Amino acid sequence: NAGVTQTPKFRVLKTGQSMTLLCAQDMNHEYMYWYRQDPGMGLRLIHYSVGEGTTAKGEVPDGYNVSRLKKQNFLLGLESAAPSQTSVYFCASSGQVTEAFFGQGTRLTVV
Amino acid sequence: AQTVTQSQPEMSVQEAETVTLSCTYDTSENNYYLFWYKQPPSRQMILVIRQEAYKQQNATENRFSVNFQKAAKSFSLKISDSQLGDTAMYFCAFMKALNTGTASKLTFGTGTRLQVTL
């Protein structure tokens, strides 16, 4: 009964380093999303996918890339991390008429 | 574009009392969904309650109920018999009704931090 699983849970990066966050869901959901959460700003959509092989930009896409090579996985990449990308990142998935189910979040610090 | 406003950054309530969290939204859509999510210190996002805009009846889930006023674009959450475990950040969220191939993107408010005290 895993639902949505994110790895890693915590990460510290130096400015300019790259990394990939992995999201996996076992609910056969079509739609997947990456959000970031910052104090006082709620959650904001970075990128999303409506199906395998498709991706689209959300509200704050700059500095991030994504890929959905398999239906169950959605990867978020940071090519050159910046301190402004220090945040908590959430992955979520949903079906056609269901609410979103969230992963447990990844706390990323860029120093 | 949709916007969601939560005007109460922090609230406090005593155990066993009732508290209401406010949420207003702005949209030109007629068909949509509204949600309240709870985020405890564990950071997990937990769905509390969901309301379909086409339903006039207010949604309820045990101690949690909403007051949905579509014309006023208001969606408040009432927590009855508050418990210590209700201490969390609460987010109001909006989602357009889905068409085939349209992702159910959520627009969140900035959250209300609720503290339940003894």
Short mmCIF file of C-alpha atoms in Angstrom, two decimals:
data_model
loop_
_atom_site.label_atom_id
_atom_site.label_comp_id
_atom_site.label_asym_id
_atom_site.label_seq_id
_atom_site.Cartn_x
_atom_site.Cartn_y
_atom_site.Cartn_z
CA ASN A 1 0.00 0.00 0.00
CA ALA A 2 2.81 2.40 -0.92
CA GLY A 3 0.86 5.10 -2.83
CA VAL A 4 3.32 7.83 -3.86
CA THR A 5 6.96 7.44 -2.89
CA GLN A 6 9.63 10.10 -3.21
CA THR A 7 13.38 9.67 -2.95
CA PRO A 8 15.43 11.06 -1.34
CA LYS A 9 13.72 12.56 1.73
CA PHE A 10 16.52 15.03 2.43
CA ARG A 11 19.37 16.42 0.39
CA VAL A 12 21.95 19.17 0.67
CA LEU A 13 23.52 20.48 -2.53
CA LYS A 14 26.20 23.00 -3.28
CA THR A 15 25.37 25.80 -5.69
CA GLY A 16 25.88 24.61 -9.25
CA GLN A 17 25.49 20.90 -8.51
CA SER A 18 22.85 18.81 -10.22
CA MET A 19 20.45 16.23 -8.87
CA THR A 20 17.35 14.24 -9.70
CA LEU A 21 14.35 13.63 -7.48
CA LEU A 22 12.46 10.43 -8.15
CA CYS A 23 8.72 9.94 -7.72
CA ALA A 24 7.02 6.57 -8.05
CA GLN A 25 3.31 5.76 -7.79
CA ASP A 26 1.63 2.38 -7.74
CA MET A 27 -1.98 3.47 -8.30
CA ASN A 28 -1.86 3.41 -12.12
CA HIS A 29 -2.61 7.14 -12.18
CA GLU A 30 -2.39 9.01 -15.46
CA TYR A 31 -1.46 12.37 -14.00
CA MET A 32 1.61 13.27 -12.00
CA TYR A 33 2.84 16.58 -10.60
CA TRP A 34 5.78 18.26 -8.93
CA TYR A 35 5.12 21.07 -6.45
CA ARG A 36 7.39 23.14 -4.29
CA GLN A 37 6.42 24.46 -0.87
CA ASP A 38 7.90 27.64 0.53
CA PRO A 39 6.96 29.43 3.78
CA GLY A 40 4.00 31.74 3.34
CA MET A 41 3.43 30.71 -0.27
CA GLY A 42 1.57 27.41 -0.14
CA LEU A 43 2.38 24.83 -2.78
CA ARG A 44 3.19 25.93 -6.31
CA LEU A 45 3.15 23.71 -9.38
CA ILE A 46 6.50 23.26 -11.11
CA HIS A 47 5.76 20.76 -13.89
CA TYR A 48 3.17 18.11 -14.52
CA SER A 49 2.41 15.19 -16.83
CA VAL A 50 -0.86 13.95 -18.29
CA GLY A 51 0.57 10.61 -19.35
CA GLU A 52 3.62 8.57 -20.17
CA GLY A 53 5.98 10.49 -22.41
CA THR A 54 4.28 13.86 -21.87
CA THR A 55 5.24 16.82 -19.69
CA ALA A 56 4.06 20.40 -19.32
CA LYS A 57 5.10 23.53 -17.45
CA GLY A 58 3.36 24.67 -14.34
CA GLU A 59 3.49 27.94 -12.46
CA VAL A 60 7.22 28.02 -11.59
CA PRO A 61 9.13 25.84 -14.11
CA ASP A 62 12.37 27.80 -14.50
CA GLY A 63 15.50 25.93 -13.44
CA TYR A 64 13.81 22.52 -13.47
CA ASN A 65 13.35 19.74 -16.00
CA VAL A 66 11.17 16.65 -15.83
CA SER A 67 10.74 13.33 -17.57
CA ARG A 68 8.03 10.67 -17.59
CA LEU A 69 9.50 7.70 -19.41
CA LYS A 70 7.34 5.22 -17.52
CA LYS A 71 3.77 5.75 -16.37
CA GLN A 72 4.61 5.06 -12.74
CA ASN A 73 7.65 7.36 -12.50
CA PHE A 74 8.08 11.12 -12.72
CA LEU A 75 11.56 12.59 -12.36
CA LEU A 76 12.42 16.16 -11.40
CA GLY A 77 15.87 17.41 -12.33
CA LEU A 78 17.88 20.41 -11.24
CA GLU A 79 20.75 20.96 -13.68
CA SER A 80 22.53 23.72 -11.78
CA ALA A 81 21.14 24.20 -8.29
CA ALA A 82 20.70 27.71 -6.88
CA PRO A 83 19.98 28.83 -3.29
CA SER A 84 16.53 30.00 -4.50
CA GLN A 85 15.69 26.35 -5.09
CA THR A 86 15.96 25.58 -1.40
CA SER A 87 12.47 24.27 -0.66
CA VAL A 88 10.36 21.26 0.16
CA TYR A 89 9.36 19.38 -2.97
CA PHE A 90 6.22 17.30 -3.26
CA CYS A 91 5.25 14.82 -5.90
CA ALA A 92 1.58 13.95 -6.41
CA SER A 93 -0.51 11.77 -8.67
CA SER A 94 -4.17 11.58 -9.59
CA GLY A 95 -6.61 9.65 -11.74
CA GLN A 96 -9.29 11.05 -14.04
CA VAL A 97 -11.74 12.10 -11.35
CA THR A 98 -9.81 11.65 -8.13
CA GLU A 99 -8.10 14.05 -5.85
CA ALA A 100 -4.31 14.23 -5.76
CA PHE A 101 -2.31 11.87 -3.57
CA PHE A 102 0.96 13.22 -2.29
CA GLY A 103 4.35 11.79 -1.48
CA GLN A 104 6.04 12.53 1.83
CA GLY A 105 8.12 15.38 0.47
CA THR A 106 11.82 16.05 -0.07
CA ARG A 107 13.60 18.78 1.85
CA LEU A 108 16.30 20.25 -0.39
CA THR A 109 18.85 22.77 0.83
CA VAL A 110 21.18 24.50 -1.61
CA VAL A 111 24.17 26.16 0.00
CA ALA B 1 -6.32 31.92 -13.63
CA GLN B 2 -7.66 30.79 -10.32
CA THR B 3 -6.61 32.23 -6.97
CA VAL B 4 -7.19 30.89 -3.48
CA THR B 5 -6.97 33.13 -0.42
CA GLN B 6 -6.60 32.08 3.19
CA SER B 7 -6.64 35.22 5.29
CA GLN B 8 -5.81 33.63 8.65
CA PRO B 9 -2.10 32.75 8.85
CA GLU B 10 -2.45 31.32 12.36
CA MET B 11 -5.27 30.23 14.64
CA SER B 12 -5.54 28.65 18.04
CA VAL B 13 -8.34 26.63 19.62
CA GLN B 14 -8.76 24.80 22.88
CA GLU B 15 -9.25 21.08 22.91
CA ALA B 16 -12.92 20.04 22.47
CA GLU B 17 -13.87 23.46 21.09
CA THR B 18 -14.96 24.30 17.54
CA VAL B 19 -12.91 26.34 15.08
CA THR B 20 -13.60 27.61 11.56
CA LEU B 21 -10.90 28.22 8.97
CA SER B 22 -11.69 30.60 6.13
CA CYS B 23 -11.01 30.25 2.43
CA THR B 24 -12.13 32.32 -0.53
CA TYR B 25 -11.37 31.73 -4.18
CA ASP B 26 -11.70 33.46 -7.48
CA THR B 27 -12.60 31.67 -10.70
CA SER B 28 -14.66 32.06 -13.84
CA GLU B 29 -15.25 28.31 -14.00
CA ASN B 30 -18.65 26.84 -13.18
CA ASN B 31 -17.56 23.24 -12.60
CA TYR B 32 -14.78 22.65 -10.13
CA TYR B 33 -13.73 20.93 -6.93
CA LEU B 34 -12.55 22.34 -3.64
CA PHE B 35 -10.41 20.59 -1.05
CA TRP B 36 -8.98 21.01 2.39
CA TYR B 37 -5.63 19.36 3.00
CA LYS B 38 -3.97 18.93 6.37
CA GLN B 39 -0.20 18.99 6.79
CA PRO B 40 0.96 17.88 10.26
CA PRO B 41 4.56 18.27 11.42
CA SER B 42 5.36 15.01 9.63
CA ARG B 43 5.02 17.05 6.41
CA GLN B 44 2.63 14.57 4.80
CA MET B 45 -0.24 16.13 2.83
CA ILE B 46 -3.49 14.51 3.94
CA LEU B 47 -6.86 15.08 2.29
CA VAL B 48 -9.41 16.19 4.88
CA ILE B 49 -12.50 16.87 2.82
CA ARG B 50 -13.64 17.44 -0.75
CA GLN B 51 -16.55 19.40 -2.24
CA GLU B 52 -17.90 19.27 -5.79
CA ALA B 53 -19.17 22.66 -6.92
CA TYR B 54 -22.30 21.20 -8.51
CA LYS B 55 -23.44 19.78 -5.17
CA GLN B 56 -25.43 22.15 -3.00
CA GLN B 57 -25.09 19.99 0.08
CA ASN B 58 -22.08 20.76 2.22
CA ALA B 59 -19.58 17.93 2.59
CA THR B 60 -18.94 16.37 6.01
CA GLU B 61 -16.35 13.89 7.25
CA ASN B 62 -16.80 13.00 10.89
CA ARG B 63 -15.74 16.08 12.88
CA PHE B 64 -14.92 18.06 9.74
CA SER B 65 -17.51 19.94 7.72
CA VAL B 66 -17.51 22.75 5.19
CA ASN B 67 -19.65 25.77 4.52
CA PHE B 68 -19.63 26.10 0.74
CA GLN B 69 -21.10 29.34 -0.58
CA LYS B 70 -20.75 29.18 -4.35
CA ALA B 71 -22.10 32.65 -5.11
CA ALA B 72 -19.80 34.21 -2.54
CA LYS B 73 -16.90 31.94 -3.60
CA SER B 74 -16.31 30.95 -0.03
CA PHE B 75 -15.28 27.54 1.32
CA SER B 76 -14.71 27.44 5.08
CA LEU B 77 -13.71 24.41 7.14
CA LYS B 78 -15.27 23.75 10.54
CA ILE B 79 -13.53 21.42 12.95
CA SER B 80 -15.74 20.28 15.82
CA ASP B 81 -14.53 18.79 19.09
CA SER B 82 -10.94 19.77 18.30
CA GLN B 83 -8.25 17.29 19.25
CA LEU B 84 -4.52 17.73 19.85
CA GLY B 85 -3.91 15.67 16.72
CA ASP B 86 -5.64 18.34 14.65
CA THR B 87 -2.63 20.60 15.16
CA ALA B 88 -1.32 21.16 11.65
CA MET B 89 -1.13 23.49 8.68
CA TYR B 90 -4.36 23.49 6.70
CA PHE B 91 -4.45 24.28 3.00
CA CYS B 92 -7.47 25.13 0.91
CA ALA B 93 -7.16 24.07 -2.73
CA PHE B 94 -9.07 24.55 -5.98
CA MET B 95 -9.23 22.27 -9.02
CA LYS B 96 -11.06 22.74 -12.30
CA ALA B 97 -13.39 19.94 -13.34
CA LEU B 98 -11.61 17.48 -15.55
CA ASN B 99 -11.93 16.93 -19.24
CA THR B 100 -10.24 13.99 -20.86
CA GLY B 101 -6.52 14.62 -21.01
CA THR B 102 -6.69 17.58 -18.66
CA ALA B 103 -4.63 17.21 -15.53
CA SER B 104 -6.24 17.97 -12.20
CA LYS B 105 -3.84 20.74 -11.26
CA LEU B 106 -4.40 22.12 -7.81
CA THR B 107 -4.17 25.79 -6.87
CA PHE B 108 -3.37 26.17 -3.19
CA GLY B 109 -3.90 28.91 -0.67
CA THR B 110 -1.04 29.98 1.57
CA GLY B 111 -2.27 27.94 4.50
CA THR B 112 -3.52 28.44 8.07
CA ARG B 113 -1.45 27.10 10.94
CA LEU B 114 -3.82 25.68 13.58
CA GLN B 115 -2.66 25.04 17.12
CA VAL B 116 -4.90 22.99 19.41
CA THR B 117 -4.18 23.64 23.08
CA LEU B 118 -5.13 21.93 26.32
#
